[in-house]
Coordinates of C-alpha atoms and ligand atoms in Angstrom, one line a residue:
X1 CA 115.2 91.5 89.9
X2 CA 117.3 93.3 87.3
X3 CA 121.4 93.2 87.8
X4 CA 121.3 96.6 89.2
X5 CA 119.1 95.6 91.9
X6 CA 121.8 93.6 93.5
X7 CA 123.8 94.7 96.2
X8 CA 127.3 95.9 95.0
X9 CA 130.1 94.0 96.3
X10 CA 131.7 96.4 98.7
X11 CA 134.7 94.2 99.7
X12 CA 137.5 96.1 97.9
X13 CA 141.0 94.0 98.2
X14 CA 143.1 96.2 96.0
X15 CA 144.5 99.6 97.2
X16 CA 142.6 102.8 96.2
X17 CA 144.3 106.6 96.1
X18 CA 142.3 108.8 98.0
X19 CA 141.7 112.0 95.9
X20 CA 142.1 114.5 98.7
X21 CA 144.9 113.4 100.6
X22 CA 146.6 110.9 98.1
X23 CA 147.3 108.0 100.3
X24 CA 146.9 104.5 99.5
X25 CA 143.9 103.2 101.2
X26 CA 143.7 99.5 102.2
X27 CA 139.8 98.9 103.2
X28 CA 137.1 101.0 101.0
X29 CA 137.7 104.4 99.8
X30 CA 134.4 105.5 101.1
X31 CA 135.5 104.3 104.6
X32 CA 138.6 106.2 104.6
X33 CA 137.0 109.2 103.2
X34 CA 134.0 109.3 105.5
X35 CA 136.3 109.1 108.8
X36 CA 139.2 111.3 107.4
X37 CA 137.5 113.9 105.1
X38 CA 133.6 114.0 106.4
X39 CA 130.3 112.8 104.8
X40 CA 130.4 115.9 102.4
X41 CA 133.6 115.4 100.8
X42 CA 132.8 111.6 100.2
X43 CA 129.5 112.7 98.5
X44 CA 131.1 115.2 96.4
X45 CA 134.0 112.5 95.1
X46 CA 131.5 109.9 94.8
X47 CA 129.1 111.9 92.5
X48 CA 131.8 113.1 90.7
X49 CA 132.7 109.9 89.7
X50 CA 129.2 109.1 88.8
X51 CA 129.2 112.5 86.5
X52 CA 132.4 111.2 84.6
X53 CA 130.3 108.2 83.6
X54 CA 132.0 105.6 86.0
X55 CA 129.5 102.5 85.8
X56 CA 127.6 101.7 88.9
X57 CA 129.2 98.7 89.9
X58 CA 132.7 99.9 90.0
X59 CA 131.3 103.1 92.2
X60 CA 129.9 100.6 94.8
X61 CA 133.3 98.6 95.1
X62 CA 135.7 101.5 95.0
X63 CA 133.3 103.6 97.6
X64 CA 132.1 100.7 99.7
X65 CA 128.3 101.4 98.8
X66 CA 125.2 99.5 97.6
X67 CA 123.2 100.2 94.5
X68 CA 120.4 101.2 96.8
X69 CA 122.9 103.7 98.8
X70 CA 124.3 104.9 95.5
X71 CA 120.6 105.7 94.7
X72 CA 119.7 107.3 97.6
X73 CA 122.6 109.6 97.5
X74 CA 121.5 110.6 94.0
X75 CA 118.0 111.3 95.0
X76 CA 118.6 113.4 98.4
X77 CA 121.0 115.7 96.1
X78 CA 119.3 115.9 93.0
X79 CA 115.7 115.7 94.4
X80 CA 115.3 113.3 91.7
X81 CA 116.1 109.6 91.4
X82 CA 118.0 109.4 87.9
X83 CA 120.4 106.6 86.7
X84 CA 122.6 108.9 85.3
X85 CA 124.3 112.7 85.5
X86 CA 125.5 112.8 82.2
X87 CA 124.0 115.6 79.8
X88 CA 121.1 114.2 77.4
X89 CA 122.0 113.3 73.7
X90 CA 121.1 114.8 70.7
X91 CA 117.8 113.7 69.0
X92 CA 118.3 111.1 66.2
X93 CA 115.0 110.2 65.2
X94 CA 111.3 111.4 66.0
X95 CA 109.4 108.0 65.9
X96 CA 109.7 104.5 66.5
X97 CA 111.3 102.4 63.6
X98 CA 108.5 100.0 62.1
X99 CA 106.0 100.8 64.3
X100 CA 102.6 98.5 64.8
X101 CA 100.0 99.0 67.1
X102 CA 99.5 96.3 69.6
X103 CA 96.8 94.1 68.5
X104 CA 96.6 91.3 71.4
X105 CA 96.5 91.5 75.3
X106 CA 100.6 90.8 75.8
X107 CA 102.8 93.9 75.1
X108 CA 106.3 93.1 74.7
X109 CA 109.1 95.8 73.6
X110 CA 112.4 94.3 74.1
X111 CA 113.9 97.9 73.3
X112 CA 112.3 100.7 75.7
X113 CA 112.5 103.1 72.9
X114 CA 114.8 106.2 72.6
X115 CA 113.3 108.4 69.9
X116 CA 113.0 112.0 70.4
X117 CA 113.9 112.9 73.9
X118 CA 113.1 109.5 75.4
X119 CA 116.1 107.8 77.3
X120 CA 116.2 105.9 80.6
X121 CA 117.8 108.6 82.8
X122 CA 114.8 108.7 84.9
X123 CA 114.2 105.4 87.1
X124 CA 111.3 103.8 86.7
X125 CA 110.0 106.0 84.0
X126 CA 107.9 103.5 81.3
X127 CA 108.8 102.7 77.6
X128 CA 107.4 105.5 75.3
X129 CA 105.9 102.4 73.4
X130 CA 103.0 102.1 75.9
X131 CA 102.0 105.7 76.1
X132 CA 102.1 105.8 72.0
X133 CA 99.9 102.8 72.0
X134 CA 97.4 104.1 74.4
X135 CA 97.1 107.6 72.8
X136 CA 96.9 105.9 69.4
X137 CA 94.4 103.8 70.4
X138 CA 91.9 105.7 72.5
X139 CA 92.3 109.6 71.5
X140 CA 92.4 111.6 68.4
X141 CA 94.9 114.7 67.5
X142 CA 93.6 117.8 69.7
X143 CA 92.0 115.4 72.4
X144 CA 93.3 116.4 75.8
X145 CA 95.5 113.6 77.7
X146 CA 96.1 113.8 81.3
X147 CA 99.0 112.3 83.1
X148 CA 99.2 113.3 86.6
X149 CA 102.1 110.8 87.2
X150 CA 104.2 112.5 84.8
X151 CA 108.0 111.5 86.0
X152 CA 110.2 112.6 83.4
X153 CA 107.5 113.1 80.9
X154 CA 107.5 110.5 78.4
X155 CA 103.4 110.6 78.0
X156 CA 103.8 114.2 77.6
X157 CA 106.6 114.0 74.8
X158 CA 104.3 111.3 72.9
X159 CA 101.4 113.6 73.4
X160 CA 103.1 116.5 71.6
X161 CA 104.8 114.2 68.8
X162 CA 101.2 113.0 68.4
X163 CA 99.6 116.2 68.3
X164 CA 97.2 115.6 71.5
X165 CA 96.8 118.2 74.1
X166 CA 98.6 117.1 77.4
X167 CA 98.4 118.3 81.1
X168 CA 101.2 116.6 82.8
X169 CA 101.7 116.8 86.4
X170 CA 103.9 115.3 89.3
X171 CA 103.9 116.1 92.9
X172 CA 108.0 116.4 92.6
X173 CA 109.4 119.6 91.4
X174 CA 112.4 118.2 90.0
X175 CA 110.1 116.1 87.5
X176 CA 108.7 119.1 86.6
X177 CA 111.9 120.2 85.7
X178 CA 113.0 117.1 84.0
X179 CA 109.8 117.0 82.0
X180 CA 110.1 120.5 80.8
X181 CA 113.7 119.5 79.7
X182 CA 112.6 116.7 77.9
X183 CA 109.8 118.8 76.3
X184 CA 112.1 121.3 75.0
X185 CA 112.0 120.8 71.2
X186 CA 110.6 122.0 68.2
X187 CA 109.2 119.6 66.0
X188 CA 110.1 118.8 62.3
X189 CA 108.3 120.6 59.7
X190 CA 107.1 117.2 58.4
X191 CA 105.0 116.9 61.5
X192 CA 103.8 120.5 61.5
X193 CA 102.3 120.2 58.4
X194 CA 99.8 117.6 59.5
X195 CA 99.3 118.5 63.2
X196 CA 99.2 121.5 65.1
X197 CA 101.8 122.0 68.1
X198 CA 100.2 121.5 71.2
X199 CA 102.6 122.5 73.9
X200 CA 101.9 119.9 76.9
X201 CA 100.8 122.1 80.4
X202 CA 103.4 120.9 83.0
X203 CA 103.0 121.7 86.4
X204 CA 103.3 120.5 90.3
X205 CA 100.4 118.6 91.3
X206 CA 98.8 115.9 93.4
X207 CA 97.0 113.2 91.4
X208 CA 94.6 112.7 94.5
X209 CA 93.3 116.5 94.1
X210 CA 92.4 117.3 90.7
X211 CA 89.9 119.9 91.9
X212 CA 91.4 122.7 89.1
X213 CA 89.9 120.4 86.5
X214 CA 86.3 120.2 85.5
X215 CA 84.0 117.3 85.6
X216 CA 83.8 115.2 82.5
X217 CA 86.8 117.3 80.6
X218 CA 89.7 114.8 79.9
X219 CA 89.6 112.8 77.0
X220 CA 92.1 110.2 78.3
X221 CA 94.1 109.4 81.2
X222 CA 97.4 107.5 80.7
X223 CA 99.4 107.4 83.9
X224 CA 101.8 105.1 85.7
X225 CA 101.9 105.2 89.6
X226 CA 104.6 104.8 91.8
X227 CA 103.6 101.3 93.1
X228 CA 104.3 100.9 97.0
X229 CA 107.5 101.6 97.8
X230 CA 109.4 99.5 95.3
X231 CA 111.3 102.6 93.9
X232 CA 111.9 105.5 95.9
X233 CA 111.2 108.5 93.2
X234 CA 111.9 111.4 95.9
X235 CA 113.7 111.9 99.1
X236 CA 111.5 114.3 100.9
X237 CA 108.6 115.5 98.9
X238 CA 105.6 115.4 100.7
X239 CA 102.6 113.7 99.4
X240 CA 105.1 111.1 97.0
X241 CA 102.7 107.8 97.1
X242 CA 106.0 106.0 96.7
X243 CA 106.6 106.3 100.2
X244 CA 103.7 104.6 101.4
X245 CA 103.5 101.0 102.3
X246 CA 100.8 98.7 100.2
X247 CA 97.6 99.5 102.2
X248 CA 98.2 103.0 102.5
X249 CA 99.3 103.5 98.7
X250 CA 95.8 101.6 98.0
X251 CA 93.8 103.9 100.2
X252 CA 95.4 106.8 98.6
X253 CA 94.6 105.2 95.0
X254 CA 91.1 105.6 96.0
X255 CA 91.2 109.0 95.7
X256 CA 93.0 109.1 92.3
X257 CA 90.8 106.8 91.0
X258 CA 87.4 108.8 92.1
X259 CA 89.1 112.1 90.8
X260 CA 90.0 110.1 87.5
X261 CA 86.3 109.2 87.1
X262 CA 85.0 112.8 87.8
X263 CA 87.3 114.6 85.4
X264 CA 87.2 111.9 82.5
X265 CA 84.6 112.4 79.7
X266 CA 81.8 109.5 79.7
X267 CA 82.8 107.0 77.0
X268 CA 86.5 107.6 77.3
X269 CA 89.5 105.6 78.7
X270 CA 91.8 105.7 81.7
X271 CA 95.2 103.5 81.2
X272 CA 96.8 102.5 84.6
X273 CA 100.7 100.6 84.8
X274 CA 100.8 98.5 87.8
X275 CA 102.5 95.4 88.9
X276 CA 102.9 93.3 92.0
X277 CA 105.9 92.9 94.6
X278 CA 106.6 90.0 96.7
X279 CA 106.8 89.7 100.4
X280 CA 108.3 86.7 102.0
X281 CA 108.4 84.6 98.8
X282 CA 105.0 85.2 98.1
X283 CA 103.4 87.8 95.6
X284 CA 101.3 90.7 96.6
X285 CA 98.8 91.3 94.1
X286 CA 98.8 94.8 93.9
X287 CA 97.9 94.8 90.4
X288 CA 94.7 93.2 90.9
X289 CA 93.9 95.0 93.9
X290 CA 94.7 98.4 92.1
X291 CA 92.0 97.2 89.4
X292 CA 89.6 96.7 92.3
X293 CA 90.1 100.6 93.7
X294 CA 89.3 101.5 90.0
X295 CA 86.2 99.6 89.8
X296 CA 85.0 100.5 92.8
X297 CA 85.4 104.0 91.6
X298 CA 82.5 103.4 88.8
X299 CA 85.1 102.4 86.1
X300 CA 84.3 99.6 83.9
X301 CA 87.2 97.1 82.4
X302 CA 87.7 97.7 78.8
X303 CA 91.1 95.3 78.3
X304 CA 93.6 94.1 80.8
X305 CA 97.1 94.1 79.0
X306 CA 100.0 92.8 80.0
X307 CA 103.3 94.2 79.8
X308 CA 106.5 91.9 79.4
X309 CA 109.6 93.2 81.4
X310 CA 112.9 92.4 79.8
X311 CA 115.2 93.3 82.2
X312 CA 114.9 89.7 84.1
X313 CA 117.6 87.4 84.2
X314 CA 116.8 84.0 83.6
X315 CA 119.8 82.1 83.2
X316 CA 123.2 81.1 85.6
X317 CA 122.8 82.5 89.2
X318 CA 118.7 83.2 88.9
X319 CA 118.0 80.3 87.0
X320 CA 119.9 78.0 90.1
X321 CA 118.1 79.9 92.6
X322 CA 114.7 80.2 91.3
X323 CA 114.9 76.3 91.6
X324 CA 116.4 76.2 94.8
X325 CA 114.5 78.6 96.4
X326 CA 111.2 77.7 94.4
X327 CA 110.3 81.6 93.3
X328 CA 109.9 83.0 89.8
X329 CA 111.4 86.7 88.8
X330 CA 108.6 89.1 88.5
X331 CA 108.4 89.6 84.7
X332 CA 105.2 91.0 84.0
X333 CA 103.2 94.4 84.7
X334 CA 99.5 94.8 84.0
X335 CA 98.2 97.7 82.2
X336 CA 94.3 97.8 83.0
X337 CA 92.6 99.9 80.3
X338 CA 89.4 101.3 82.2
X339 CA 86.4 102.9 81.1
X340 CA 84.0 105.8 82.1
X341 CA 80.9 104.2 80.9
X342 CA 78.7 106.4 78.9
X343 CA 75.6 106.2 81.3
X344 CA 74.7 103.5 84.0
X345 CA 74.5 100.4 82.1
X346 CA 70.7 99.1 82.0
X347 CA 70.2 95.8 83.5
X348 CA 68.2 94.8 80.4
X349 CA 71.6 95.0 78.1
X350 CA 73.8 94.0 81.0
X351 CA 74.4 90.4 80.2
X352 CA 74.3 88.9 77.0
X353 CA 72.5 85.6 77.9
X354 CA 74.2 82.4 76.5
X355 CA 73.3 78.9 77.6
X356 CA 76.7 77.2 78.4
X357 CA 75.2 74.2 80.1
X358 CA 76.8 73.4 83.3
X359 CA 80.5 73.0 84.4
X360 CA 81.8 70.0 86.1
X361 CA 85.1 69.1 87.1
X362 CA 86.4 65.6 85.5
X363 CA 89.3 64.1 87.3
X364 CA 92.1 63.4 84.5
X365 CA 94.9 60.6 84.6
X366 CA 98.3 62.4 85.2
X367 CA 100.2 61.6 81.9
X368 CA 102.9 63.3 82.3
X369 CA 106.4 61.7 82.2
X370 CA 109.2 63.5 84.5
X371 CA 112.3 65.1 83.3
X372 CA 111.9 68.4 81.6
X373 CA 114.2 70.6 79.0
X374 CA 113.2 73.9 79.8
X375 CA 112.4 75.2 83.1
X376 CA 110.5 78.1 83.3
X377 CA 112.1 80.8 85.9
X378 CA 110.1 84.1 85.4
X379 CA 106.6 84.7 85.7
X380 CA 105.7 84.8 82.1
X381 CA 105.9 81.8 80.4
X382 CA 105.9 82.0 76.3
X383 CA 105.3 78.3 75.1
X384 CA 105.1 76.6 71.6
X385 CA 101.7 76.6 70.0
X386 CA 102.3 72.8 69.5
X387 CA 103.0 71.5 72.4
X388 CA 101.2 74.2 74.9
X389 CA 99.3 72.3 77.2
X390 CA 101.9 69.6 77.6
X391 CA 104.6 72.1 78.2
X392 CA 102.7 73.9 80.8
X393 CA 101.7 70.9 82.4
X394 CA 105.3 69.5 83.0
X395 CA 106.5 72.8 84.1
X396 CA 103.6 73.1 86.7
X397 CA 103.9 69.5 87.7
X398 CA 107.9 69.6 87.9
X399 CA 108.3 72.8 90.0
X400 CA 105.4 72.3 92.4
X401 CA 105.2 68.4 92.8
X402 CA 108.8 66.9 91.9
X403 CA 106.6 64.6 89.9
X404 CA 105.1 63.1 93.0
X405 CA 101.4 62.9 94.2
X406 CA 99.7 65.3 91.8
X407 CA 96.5 65.1 90.1
X408 CA 95.0 67.5 87.4
X409 CA 91.7 68.3 87.1
X410 CA 89.6 70.0 84.2
X411 CA 86.4 71.7 84.2
X412 CA 84.3 71.1 81.1
X413 CA 81.0 72.3 79.9
X414 CA 78.3 70.0 79.1
X415 CA 75.4 70.8 77.3
X416 CA 72.0 70.8 79.5
X417 CA 70.8 67.5 80.1
X418 CA 74.2 65.7 79.6
X419 CA 75.5 65.6 82.7
X420 CA 78.3 63.3 83.4
X421 CA 80.4 63.9 86.4
X422 CA 83.3 62.2 87.4
X423 CA 84.0 63.0 91.0
X424 CA 86.8 64.9 91.9
X425 CA 87.8 63.1 95.0
X426 CA 91.4 62.3 94.8
X427 CA 93.8 60.5 96.9
X428 CA 95.2 61.5 100.0
X429 CA 98.8 63.3 100.5
X430 CA 99.1 64.9 97.1
X431 CA 101.6 67.6 96.6
X432 CA 100.1 69.0 93.9
X433 CA 96.0 69.7 92.7
X434 CA 96.4 71.3 89.0
X435 CA 92.9 72.8 88.1
X436 CA 92.1 73.4 84.4
X437 CA 89.3 74.8 82.8
X438 CA 89.9 74.3 78.9
X439 CA 86.2 75.7 78.2
X440 CA 87.3 79.2 78.6
X441 CA 89.5 79.0 75.7
X442 CA 86.3 79.4 73.7
X443 CA 86.1 83.0 74.4
X444 CA 83.0 83.9 72.7
X445 CA 79.7 83.5 74.1
X446 CA 79.8 83.8 77.9
X447 CA 77.2 85.5 80.1
X448 CA 77.8 86.9 83.9
X449 CA 75.8 84.2 85.4
X450 CA 77.7 81.2 84.0
X451 CA 81.2 83.0 85.1
X452 CA 79.7 83.4 88.4
X453 CA 78.5 79.7 88.5
X454 CA 82.0 78.5 87.3
X455 CA 83.7 80.5 90.0
X456 CA 81.1 79.6 92.6
X457 CA 82.2 75.7 91.5
X458 CA 86.0 76.3 91.8
X459 CA 85.7 77.8 95.4
X460 CA 83.8 74.8 96.2
X461 CA 86.1 72.4 94.8
X462 CA 89.2 74.0 96.3
X463 CA 87.4 73.8 99.7
X464 CA 86.6 70.3 99.4
X465 CA 89.9 69.2 98.3
X466 CA 92.2 71.2 100.5
X467 CA 92.2 68.7 103.1
X468 CA 93.6 66.1 100.8
X469 CA 96.9 68.3 99.8
X470 CA 100.1 68.0 102.4
X471 CA 101.5 71.0 103.9
X472 CA 103.5 72.9 101.6
X473 CA 101.5 71.4 99.1
X474 CA 100.0 73.9 96.0
X475 CA 97.0 74.2 94.2
X476 CA 97.7 75.9 90.7
X477 CA 94.4 77.2 88.8
X478 CA 94.9 77.7 85.1
X479 CA 92.4 80.5 84.3
X480 CA 91.8 83.3 81.5
X481 CA 90.3 86.4 81.2
X482 CA 87.0 86.5 79.0
X483 CA 85.0 89.5 77.2
X484 CA 81.8 89.9 78.0
X485 CA 79.9 92.5 75.6
X486 CA 82.1 95.3 75.9
X487 CA 84.1 94.6 78.8
X488 CA 86.7 92.1 80.1
X489 CA 85.7 89.8 82.9
X490 CA 89.4 89.5 84.8
X491 CA 88.6 85.9 85.7
X492 CA 92.2 85.2 87.2
X493 CA 91.8 88.6 89.5
X494 CA 88.3 87.3 90.5
X495 CA 89.7 83.9 91.7
X496 CA 92.4 86.0 93.6
X497 CA 89.4 88.2 95.1
X498 CA 87.4 85.2 96.2
X499 CA 90.0 82.3 97.5
X500 CA 91.1 83.5 100.9
X501 CA 91.6 80.7 103.1
X502 CA 93.9 81.5 105.9
X503 CA 95.9 78.3 105.0
X504 CA 96.4 79.2 101.1
X505 CA 99.2 81.8 100.5
X506 CA 99.3 83.2 96.8
X507 CA 102.6 82.1 95.9
X508 CA 102.9 83.1 92.4
X509 CA 100.7 84.9 89.4
X510 CA 102.2 83.5 86.0
X511 CA 101.2 84.4 82.7
X512 CA 101.1 82.1 79.9
X513 CA 101.0 82.9 76.4
X514 CA 101.7 81.2 72.9
X515 CA 105.0 81.8 70.8
X516 CA 104.5 83.9 67.6
X517 CA 100.9 85.1 68.9
X518 CA 102.5 88.8 68.8
X519 CA 102.0 89.5 65.1
X520 CA 101.5 93.3 64.7
X521 CA 98.9 93.3 61.8
X522 CA 97.4 96.8 61.7
X523 CA 93.8 95.9 62.5
X524 CA 90.5 98.1 62.8
X525 CA 89.2 95.6 65.3
X526 CA 88.0 97.4 68.4
X527 CA 89.1 94.8 71.0
X528 CA 92.4 93.3 71.6
X529 CA 92.6 89.6 71.2
X530 CA 93.0 88.2 74.5
X531 CA 96.0 85.9 73.8
X532 CA 97.1 85.4 77.5
X533 CA 96.3 83.0 80.5
X534 CA 97.1 82.7 84.1
X535 CA 98.1 80.1 86.7
X536 CA 97.6 81.0 90.1
X537 CA 99.9 79.2 92.2
X538 CA 98.6 78.7 95.9
X539 CA 100.9 77.3 98.8
X540 CA 98.9 75.5 101.4
X541 CA 100.5 76.5 104.7
X542 CA 100.0 75.8 108.5
X543 CA 97.9 78.7 109.5
X544 CA 98.9 78.6 113.2
X545 CA 102.3 78.8 112.0
X546 CA 101.3 81.9 109.8
X547 CA 100.1 83.6 112.7
X548 CA 103.0 83.3 115.1
Ligands
SAM601 C1 106.4 105.6 88.1 S1 106.8 107.1 88.1 C2 106.3 107.7 86.4 C3 107.1 107.7 85.6 C4 106.2 108.1 84.1 N1 105.7 107.4 83.6 C5 108.0 108.3 83.1 O1 107.9 107.7 82.2 O2 108.7 109.2 83.5 C6 105.8 107.7 89.3 C7 105.6 109.4 89.6 O3 104.8 109.7 90.5 C8 105.2 110.8 91.4 N2 104.2 110.8 92.3 C9 104.4 110.3 93.5 N3 103.4 110.4 94.1 C10 102.4 111.4 93.5 C11 101.1 112.3 93.8 N4 100.8 112.0 95.0 N5 100.7 113.0 92.6 C12 101.3 112.9 91.6 N6 102.4 112.5 91.5 C13 103.0 111.6 92.1 C14 106.4 110.7 91.6 O4 107.2 111.6 91.5 C15 106.9 109.9 90.0 O5 107.6 110.4 89.3

């Protein structure tokens, strides 16, 4: 949760002078203005303060409103959820400094990017580094890029700067206005020598209905949906998907996926940024569920990128509460890059058969001493390469078992006929079972069948061990996406799809990566290097209590 999302303090002890009747107000100015001068005057004064650049927390305490209420008043007044009412600034640069394309699956941009007309005015807009990377990797000058959730026009601005044609749409007419404003610049001479100008086509439109676009006509889709009520983008716009609950949102995204598949040219890509949310201290995997919606529409998964979020607090207040209430701050989103296959993949080439032997669990002796120096508090853990497994184990054990009653199990691969099974029957009454699959790190020779076999084994194992875990205990599964031929097999998503006993709740999806792995070497490699793993944290609960 960012600072901004915290309710603004509304207790105001000092005296405020009312700008209308000039009396000194003891309670909040908001209370006085609303009762003495009415809602309209109250809003007018508040928006005037905002326009003059008064910071949100100060507005909150002076007028006695929360951040959410302020956001709602702005959205209702201007038809769009913007963070500042000040005029946009002058363009200072045309491109990011020292830009190198991303080469691995973890994308992290410390600064959101403020070249050209990019700024953070529109709430929830994405960092321009994302469409820049996607456009450069998956299109060439003159190609047509479609963003049907255009918002403030970040993708459209990038497409224009990079000489791509762009179709930018949004359901909210105020967004079309903002996008047009952000596109109101001429390219400098140096750009025009290399690229022809392509002015994006900007219009109001519904991502679920692209019927004016022909089949197989788009080279790249690059879009960022308003996932499930997390930010309200508009107040009264019909068809705005940000107003929907999770299930309805996913249903509507089916239409978006179907239309995307139809309009995209075969062999081309569709990149969608999507994140998870939390309900009752458990994670709701909207990201993985949205991936399913696109796969069911016929897409293949070319890459699964993790986008880190940097607005998360991991010190002080959050640090203490993360430990006390045992939850991690959501600090990542997913950027699945789908591909519409050239033609249905024939069965004969669907699988690269690799003899991977058999996979069996071996029960390991817990060797972790308690006491931890650095306690992770967000859903992204960046651990030193040298000490990676030890730090990972320590963090899991300390957080989910308090060092008591845990065991770790590793699935290892054995060459055929050399089967050495150590049974995984653990002791009763464990607080934590940590299941690891180190063989996945050898990310080269997988086939669909040994992945299915591995998943099946995990399922059998979890079901078998579940009765030995305490109620309120945890099962943590360490896993990794693998590449099979041209496409990614998203193993973490597959495990989440597969493990559905009603007494297991998905508590966290943690992304783990190694420090210093994000070296941005310019590369001609076709695929991104998979450099992240996952920890899927399940909590065992009493299913009867859950149903109550
Ligand atoms: C996350 S924002 C996109 C932000 C954008 N990437 C940017 O950088 O400004 C999602 C956008 O989807 C729009 N939207 C919601 N429902 C829509 C629909 N059915 N069709 C098209 N746009 C929609 C919202 O108005 C919002 O502007």
